[in-house]
XYZ file of C-alpha atoms in Angstrom:
553
model
C -20.973 -42.703 30.473
C -18.682 -39.896 30.466
C -17.091 -40.867 27.814
C -19.831 -41.489 25.675
C -21.330 -38.278 26.740
C -18.182 -36.743 25.703
C -18.100 -39.154 22.390
C -20.804 -37.619 21.580
C -20.149 -33.978 22.348
C -16.962 -34.218 20.606
C -18.389 -35.480 17.037
C -21.599 -33.140 16.947
C -18.202 -30.432 17.127
C -19.128 -29.053 20.390
C -18.121 -29.463 24.050
C -20.137 -28.187 27.170
C -17.633 -26.365 29.259
C -19.351 -25.029 32.489
C -22.496 -25.122 30.186
C -21.707 -23.733 27.419
C -20.804 -25.227 23.966
C -17.920 -24.773 22.647
C -17.050 -25.167 19.231
C -14.540 -28.540 18.397
C -10.939 -27.677 17.277
C -10.607 -27.673 13.921
C -8.495 -29.500 12.150
C -4.917 -28.915 12.443
C -4.230 -27.046 9.236
C -0.754 -26.393 7.691
C 0.727 -23.249 6.925
C 2.712 -22.945 4.420
C 4.630 -19.801 2.206
C 2.999 -18.887 -0.738
C 5.017 -15.778 -1.864
C 7.507 -15.617 0.452
C 8.625 -11.844 1.626
C 10.157 -8.162 1.851
C 11.974 -5.570 4.451
C 9.652 -3.427 2.479
C 5.855 -2.085 1.509
C 6.421 -0.302 -1.588
C 10.058 1.453 -1.203
C 10.510 5.152 -1.615
C 12.870 7.905 -1.124
C 16.189 7.172 -1.170
C 19.603 8.996 0.270
C 23.998 8.129 0.693
C 24.758 8.887 4.148
C 28.015 8.183 3.053
C 28.912 5.404 4.884
C 29.037 3.127 2.654
C 24.547 2.499 3.441
C 21.556 3.783 1.132
C 18.137 5.410 3.203
C 15.060 3.786 2.124
C 11.489 5.762 2.760
C 8.415 3.499 3.241
C 5.714 4.392 3.421
C 2.726 2.288 4.076
C 5.870 -0.248 6.335
C 5.918 3.095 7.931
C 9.209 2.558 8.143
C 12.676 3.948 7.759
C 15.281 2.024 6.483
C 19.514 1.128 6.521
C 20.899 -0.997 4.287
C 24.633 -1.748 4.087
C 25.922 -1.872 0.417
C 27.992 -4.232 1.092
C 25.868 -7.054 2.587
C 22.224 -6.118 1.069
C 21.207 -6.877 5.112
C 18.362 -4.260 6.059
C 17.985 -2.408 8.749
C 15.653 -0.422 10.251
C 16.294 2.699 11.797
C 11.977 4.039 12.236
C 9.400 2.339 12.518
C 5.982 2.176 12.828
C 4.006 4.623 12.608
C 6.013 7.505 12.495
C 8.652 6.746 10.135
C 5.630 6.731 6.968
C 8.089 8.895 5.150
C 7.153 9.490 1.262
C 10.803 10.674 1.460
C 14.498 10.493 2.934
C 17.174 13.360 3.482
C 20.664 13.965 5.041
C 20.712 16.806 6.682
C 24.262 18.890 7.692
C 24.583 17.514 11.028
C 23.664 14.217 10.072
C 20.389 14.083 11.086
C 18.068 12.234 8.930
C 14.992 14.205 7.978
C 11.325 12.347 6.375
C 7.919 13.674 5.266
C 4.868 11.363 6.280
C 2.335 12.139 3.511
C -0.597 10.699 5.014
C 0.510 12.321 8.706
C 1.833 15.167 7.221
C 4.137 15.647 9.277
C 8.045 16.479 9.086
C 10.045 14.480 11.146
C 14.036 14.738 12.157
C 15.664 11.865 14.083
C 18.588 12.875 14.978
C 22.453 11.543 15.030
C 22.033 10.182 19.291
C 18.897 8.706 18.086
C 16.145 11.193 18.573
C 12.858 11.716 16.426
C 10.790 14.882 16.394
C 8.399 16.437 15.244
C 9.093 19.561 13.077
C 5.808 19.799 11.408
C 2.319 18.608 11.236
C -0.961 19.177 10.066
C 0.393 19.080 6.146
C -1.300 16.839 3.888
C 0.217 15.357 1.583
C 4.411 15.875 2.160
C 6.337 14.509 -0.159
C 10.611 15.572 -1.389
C 12.599 17.674 0.748
C 16.252 18.599 -0.288
C 19.071 21.210 1.599
C 19.847 23.692 -0.712
C 24.517 24.219 0.187
C 23.726 26.807 2.678
C 21.949 24.441 5.241
C 17.844 25.659 4.141
C 16.074 23.030 3.986
C 13.205 22.493 1.115
C 10.436 20.545 1.124
C 6.508 20.087 -1.054
C 2.762 19.509 -1.376
C 1.604 16.730 -3.865
C -1.375 15.361 -4.122
C -3.294 16.520 -1.577
C -2.078 19.652 -2.414
C 0.310 21.865 -4.812
C 3.066 23.903 -2.892
C 6.844 24.345 -2.517
C 7.515 25.162 1.543
C 10.987 26.684 3.214
C 11.417 24.442 6.478
C 13.997 25.468 9.451
C 16.063 22.450 9.596
C 15.336 22.463 14.103
C 11.461 23.324 13.691
C 12.620 27.047 15.803
C 9.845 28.089 12.700
C 6.794 27.784 11.455
C 7.181 26.060 7.909
C 6.826 29.152 5.140
C 5.256 28.667 1.835
C 6.884 30.363 -0.523
C 4.207 28.854 -4.006
C 1.724 26.837 -5.052
C 0.281 25.674 -8.082
C 3.606 24.283 -9.205
C 2.244 21.246 -10.756
C 2.708 18.295 -8.382
C 7.162 19.852 -7.859
C 8.480 15.578 -7.045
C 11.973 15.022 -6.147
C 14.085 17.898 -6.388
C 17.726 18.522 -5.326
C 19.768 21.759 -6.147
C 22.808 23.690 -8.116
C 25.480 24.515 -7.225
C 23.668 28.240 -8.950
C 21.948 27.055 -5.696
C 18.614 26.997 -7.744
C 16.224 23.855 -7.598
C 15.864 21.556 -9.903
C 12.998 19.070 -9.840
C 10.578 17.161 -11.968
C 6.860 18.766 -12.810
C 4.952 15.443 -12.734
C 1.914 16.817 -14.737
C 3.430 19.200 -17.462
C 6.328 16.176 -17.803
C 9.295 18.932 -17.384
C 12.176 19.073 -15.449
C 12.349 23.074 -13.731
C 15.404 25.548 -12.305
C 13.507 27.612 -10.191
C 15.254 30.529 -7.408
C 13.251 29.638 -4.457
C 13.682 33.325 -3.893
C 12.628 35.119 -6.581
C 10.155 32.163 -7.531
C 11.533 32.057 -11.252
C 11.192 29.692 -13.400
C 12.224 28.128 -16.222
C 12.221 25.155 -18.465
C 15.780 22.542 -18.555
C 14.047 20.265 -20.506
C 10.508 18.078 -21.609
C 8.213 15.503 -23.124
C 8.785 13.052 -20.331
C 5.828 10.451 -19.930
C 5.659 11.167 -15.906
C 9.313 12.466 -14.314
C 9.375 11.862 -11.023
C 12.530 12.712 -9.441
C 15.882 14.630 -10.819
C 19.410 13.992 -8.596
C 22.650 16.118 -10.466
C 26.167 13.671 -11.292
C 29.366 13.837 -10.104
C 30.144 16.114 -11.936
C 27.115 18.752 -11.482
C 26.965 19.355 -15.345
C 24.568 16.514 -15.914
C 20.815 15.288 -14.096
C 19.625 12.184 -13.748
C 15.751 11.281 -13.950
C 14.026 9.239 -13.394
C 10.154 8.517 -15.213
C 7.763 7.123 -13.829
C 5.344 5.812 -16.701
C 8.303 5.124 -18.944
C 10.821 3.601 -16.938
C 14.038 5.101 -18.041
C 16.877 6.560 -16.904
C 17.527 9.236 -18.936
C 20.561 12.097 -18.962
C 19.661 15.897 -19.356
C 22.824 17.585 -20.029
C 21.122 21.099 -18.219
C 23.729 23.620 -20.184
C 21.348 22.072 -23.093
C 18.576 20.433 -22.477
C 19.434 17.560 -24.582
C 18.147 14.454 -23.346
C 19.643 9.765 -23.425
C 18.300 7.392 -22.410
C 20.729 5.893 -20.001
C 18.721 2.385 -19.099
C 15.633 1.472 -19.277
C 13.595 -0.488 -16.282
C 10.356 -1.314 -15.497
C 7.976 1.525 -15.491
C 6.712 2.639 -11.048
C 9.894 3.895 -10.838
C 9.763 6.269 -7.998
C 13.305 8.606 -6.903
C 17.203 7.829 -7.494
C 19.693 9.409 -5.771
C 23.056 9.171 -7.180
C 26.809 7.895 -5.906
C 29.926 9.914 -5.704
C 30.876 7.204 -9.001
C 28.378 7.865 -9.875
C 25.953 4.848 -9.458
C 22.558 5.578 -9.959
C 20.206 4.364 -7.342
C 16.494 3.884 -8.874
C 13.355 2.417 -6.835
C 10.720 1.092 -8.073
C 7.021 0.896 -5.447
C 5.256 -1.458 -7.869
C 7.884 -3.742 -8.123
C 9.123 -3.234 -4.550
C 12.837 -3.184 -5.041
C 16.292 -0.605 -5.522
C 18.013 -1.382 -8.507
C 22.565 0.145 -9.268
C 23.159 1.423 -12.443
C 25.853 1.289 -14.117
C 25.706 4.768 -16.351
C 28.280 3.960 -18.143
C 27.112 1.576 -19.569
C 23.598 1.095 -19.023
C 24.208 -1.966 -17.228
C 21.760 -3.291 -13.623
C 21.872 -5.112 -10.774
C 19.438 -5.644 -7.404
C 20.362 -4.033 -4.918
C 16.961 -5.351 -2.505
C 14.472 -7.218 -4.109
C 11.026 -9.005 -4.245
C 8.525 -10.435 -5.137
C 5.148 -8.012 -3.774
C 4.395 -4.901 -3.076
C 1.885 -4.857 -0.376
C -0.590 -7.250 -0.740
C -3.575 -6.798 1.041
C -7.433 -7.789 -0.420
C -7.554 -11.551 -2.567
C -10.089 -13.251 -4.733
C -10.246 -16.746 -5.418
C -12.764 -18.326 -8.234
C -14.040 -21.294 -6.610
C -14.697 -22.969 -9.383
C -10.814 -23.048 -10.305
C -8.911 -25.567 -9.857
C -5.946 -24.050 -9.585
C -6.413 -21.968 -6.835
C -5.171 -18.434 -8.399
C -5.717 -15.935 -6.732
C -6.549 -12.611 -7.892
C -4.285 -9.309 -5.744
C -4.509 -6.231 -4.640
C -0.639 -5.411 -3.864
C -1.758 -2.355 -4.258
C 0.957 -0.609 -6.494
C -0.680 -3.506 -8.791
C -2.386 -6.171 -9.752
C -1.498 -9.406 -9.830
C -2.634 -12.541 -10.867
C -0.955 -15.636 -7.747
C -0.755 -19.661 -8.447
C -2.096 -20.586 -5.382
C 0.248 -23.870 -5.897
C 3.043 -22.912 -6.925
C 3.619 -19.143 -6.122
C 3.863 -17.892 -9.645
C 2.719 -14.447 -10.572
C 1.842 -13.664 -13.478
C 1.855 -9.370 -13.518
C -1.788 -7.981 -14.525
C -1.974 -3.901 -14.209
C 0.337 -1.977 -12.602
C -0.703 1.445 -11.920
C 0.185 4.978 -14.030
C 1.882 2.603 -16.803
C -2.056 2.229 -16.879
C -5.480 3.366 -15.696
C -5.810 1.469 -12.924
C -5.571 3.441 -9.966
C -3.367 1.675 -6.587
C -6.235 -1.356 -5.941
C -6.511 -2.744 -2.290
C -9.381 -4.320 -2.051
C -10.739 -7.193 -5.402
C -13.102 -9.130 -5.688
C -14.827 -11.394 -8.272
C -18.190 -11.389 -10.247
C -19.088 -13.326 -13.039
C -16.846 -11.679 -15.446
C -16.174 -8.877 -14.170
C -12.876 -7.579 -11.376
C -13.810 -4.960 -8.867
C -11.289 -2.707 -7.480
C -11.051 -0.882 -4.606
C -8.876 2.500 -2.891
C -8.588 4.272 -0.503
C -5.804 5.483 -1.243
C -6.632 7.201 -4.566
C -10.819 7.181 -3.297
C -12.530 5.210 -5.939
C -13.500 1.548 -7.319
C -12.600 0.342 -11.038
C -14.580 -2.529 -13.042
C -11.993 -4.251 -14.871
C -13.173 -7.206 -17.573
C -11.733 -10.128 -15.898
C -9.938 -11.829 -19.495
C -8.383 -8.605 -20.736
C -7.968 -6.570 -17.598
C -9.470 -3.361 -19.318
C -10.010 -0.747 -16.736
C -14.291 -0.941 -18.181
C -15.714 1.936 -15.420
C -13.770 4.131 -12.466
C -15.878 4.790 -9.493
C -14.390 8.499 -7.414
C -15.426 7.700 -4.016
C -12.955 9.720 -1.115
C -15.009 8.106 2.308
C -13.050 5.442 2.859
C -13.822 2.882 0.410
C -12.415 -0.601 1.173
C -14.421 -3.838 1.192
C -15.984 -3.979 -1.915
C -18.593 -6.312 -4.170
C -20.689 -7.265 -7.656
C -24.407 -8.092 -7.151
C -25.750 -10.256 -9.643
C -27.723 -7.746 -11.526
C -24.924 -5.308 -11.789
C -24.323 -3.115 -9.521
C -21.605 -2.363 -6.834
C -22.172 -2.760 -2.739
C -18.817 -0.904 -1.060
C -18.092 0.110 3.022
C -17.473 2.860 2.854
C -15.248 2.512 6.536
C -15.155 6.369 6.917
C -18.393 7.173 6.594
C -19.432 3.900 8.721
C -21.765 3.082 6.114
C -22.668 0.295 3.292
C -23.257 1.976 0.403
C -25.078 0.400 -3.279
C -23.977 1.542 -6.468
C -25.896 1.301 -9.819
C -24.415 0.815 -13.184
C -26.060 3.650 -15.051
C -23.332 6.704 -15.949
C -22.760 9.094 -13.329
C -23.958 6.194 -11.684
C -26.083 6.932 -9.142
C -25.933 5.489 -5.065
C -28.542 4.701 -2.352
C -27.732 4.204 0.937
C -28.113 1.015 2.077
C -27.377 1.217 6.149
C -25.299 3.114 8.633
C -24.172 2.649 11.558
C -21.478 0.288 11.042
C -17.712 1.524 12.946
C -15.278 0.601 10.239
C -16.124 -2.062 7.808
C -13.769 -3.581 6.240
C -14.880 -7.116 4.168
C -17.125 -7.730 2.811
C -18.243 -11.706 1.901
C -21.754 -12.661 -0.135
C -24.437 -14.629 0.498
C -26.511 -13.924 -1.622
C -28.173 -17.838 -1.908
C -29.511 -17.790 0.804
C -33.459 -17.250 1.713
C -32.904 -13.562 1.735
C -29.546 -12.101 0.117
C -27.271 -10.667 2.148
C -23.660 -9.812 3.094
C -21.172 -10.266 5.640
C -19.031 -7.692 7.229
C -15.691 -7.384 9.194
C -16.618 -3.535 11.757
C -12.837 -3.090 13.025
C -13.455 0.029 15.407
C -16.876 -2.338 17.093
C -14.732 -6.426 16.880
C -17.721 -7.433 15.112
C -19.208 -9.626 12.008
C -22.722 -8.445 10.669
C -25.170 -9.506 8.720
C -26.842 -6.838 6.433
C -30.218 -7.933 4.957
C -30.346 -7.109 0.991
C -33.323 -6.217 0.777
C -33.575 -3.193 3.516
C -30.587 -2.818 4.930
C -31.902 -4.793 8.048
C -28.757 -5.931 10.045
C -27.794 -8.317 13.178
C -24.629 -9.402 14.609
C -23.001 -12.312 13.625
C -19.719 -12.670 15.701
C -18.642 -10.586 18.566
C -15.694 -9.505 20.896
C -13.154 -9.808 18.458
C -9.972 -7.288 17.642
C -9.515 -5.860 14.670
C -11.513 -7.993 11.749
C -10.655 -7.458 8.533
C -10.501 -9.564 5.788
C -13.697 -11.928 5.934
C -14.424 -15.502 2.845
C -16.521 -17.848 2.966
C -15.463 -21.558 3.337
C -17.165 -24.144 1.587
C -18.080 -25.466 4.528
C -20.401 -22.143 4.766
C -18.093 -21.048 7.189
C -16.855 -17.508 7.370
C -12.426 -16.923 7.716
C -11.276 -14.353 9.164
C -8.567 -12.776 9.807
C -8.706 -10.921 13.636
C -5.754 -8.334 13.353
C -5.425 -7.458 15.947
C -4.483 -10.594 18.027
C -2.687 -11.926 15.386
C -4.747 -14.673 14.213
C -7.155 -16.560 11.703
C -10.141 -17.605 12.605
C -13.768 -20.046 11.837
C -16.590 -18.172 12.778
C -20.262 -20.330 12.531
C -22.678 -17.432 10.658
C -26.040 -19.426 12.661
C -23.678 -19.248 16.589
C -21.643 -16.872 16.373
C -18.924 -19.404 17.461
C -14.958 -18.672 16.811
C -12.053 -21.156 16.824
C -8.655 -20.302 15.861
C -7.125 -21.929 12.954
C -3.627 -20.179 13.146
C -2.351 -17.686 15.235
C 0.811 -15.499 16.178
C 0.826 -13.665 12.302
C 2.498 -11.660 11.072
C -0.459 -8.841 10.622
C -1.246 -5.885 11.335
C 0.813 -3.199 10.501
C -0.750 0.365 13.378
C -3.148 2.377 12.618
C -1.737 5.594 11.825
C -3.365 9.046 11.455
C -5.166 10.006 8.337
C -6.130 6.798 7.050
C -8.793 5.650 7.480
C -10.335 2.245 9.466
C -7.505 -1.055 8.530
C -5.891 0.844 6.164
C -4.194 -1.725 4.047
C -6.722 -4.435 4.689
C -5.329 -8.252 5.725
C -6.875 -10.426 3.004
C -8.526 -13.595 3.143
C -9.388 -16.403 0.178
C -10.538 -19.786 0.268
C -9.943 -22.201 -2.284
C -12.706 -24.757 -3.447
C -9.663 -28.045 -2.505
C -10.666 -26.173 1.046
C -6.694 -23.685 2.028
C -7.098 -20.632 3.488
C -4.598 -18.378 1.955
C -4.115 -15.195 4.029
C -1.699 -11.962 2.801
C 0.785 -10.084 5.431
C 1.312 -6.443 5.488
C 4.124 -6.761 7.130
C 5.687 -9.365 5.562
C 4.697 -8.064 2.318
C 4.721 -11.788 2.153
C 1.152 -13.893 1.099
C 0.005 -17.807 2.735
C -1.470 -20.695 2.836
C -3.075 -22.820 4.938
C -3.875 -26.804 3.958
C -6.489 -28.892 5.604
C -5.298 -32.226 6.451
C -5.740 -35.093 3.082
C -9.534 -36.062 3.823
C -10.252 -33.912 7.036
C -13.451 -33.835 7.998
C -14.373 -29.928 7.950
C -15.752 -27.378 11.174
C -19.094 -26.980 10.792
């Protein structure tokens, strides 16, 4: 009798344990790699240590790395959350210094491995460099626009020298003790006396110069032009320019070795290349296929299950079956602004970016940016409803907000009081249309009714749920980041079953960032194959159900 009851319970998809109805285990999904990972999440500042290693800063990955130039091996010197570096430099005593763009902290790691905060509460910390006499300077950019001087030992507070420069980025000091650096907003390379503030233009006419370094002779500057993808040599005495090498757009920083080899980072391609100026040849130092894959989307009627990937520095199309990447739009060289979440409408792709505080609507066929809507409230998940209005999850304010189709866009609050809303998925075909939202702060999946904003909890007790998608059988697939697992939730009962665990997802939260800042994306193809982005590995995985298996109801 007991055997028959057990068989019926399993056939019904549930099992009674201690009076509780538990879901039957899901089918054994096969985990596969769609796109292999990378050691970085968008590489930025570079510095040579003089011992055969290249230091590289990793802003979103919150780490500082060392690359062995003889082998290409990458190791982590400082991990998250302290290592959120936009730029990195070596001090006279061998200490490593780096700037925390989001944390607003200037950090130092001494040769004996001790790490400390030298300055804080300076959002937008960006570039830094030492003068020959050991004085240390750094800039704010984006979240500020200033040049500062800092005691390298941190015994004195930082001293602001100049403001309103036009976004001074990767700079260096010459033998004349003048600061040489690019002004992003002006397309210029300037020379500045940091003591008097006297500034003069060395060269101009760049698309977006992001960094400069001197060659071994100290008579020429190498300039990385991010928008044009050019490495340019500038004769300091005359300002004459020569393009040395043509590279992909998205260059972020550079450093020059004593042999005049130029190491260049590209945040869009998440790689580092070395250029030989004598012949313009280029070879890779560290390669990657994705930068920071976060939000994912797939059209339910697409038999090839092609993924739209919000890769932070690019919007990419990735073949769900074969992993082939078709790049659609890159930041800086287009009007797109650092996508972190993505969803699909009938004819549009909708992107959100907590990075630069905006939502964008793109034409799904051409990739053209049709609308840009500012939003500085930590916007995460975003959906386009059937009437063209948008629904935004604001992680910082805890609200779901409607944005109408008018220009300028008008907004209304659908509901508020959510705890870090991150992921959104539509349930608009129900009798009472609504949306499901993950709350990273409360550990809930909540359903919000579109007619009046009324909400009810669907599942509780989760740990940091982020990405969410609907399965063809109606179930909810959720990335439970806090437990490093992928789960299926029955929206009718709230029962949760684990599909995969021990996943490499969930960079630690960092000071100055909204909840779920780099979201773990989830998508489901029409075949029932599940797709997951890994922020820790900069990779994409798929979970394939057994052939012919019945999906859990």
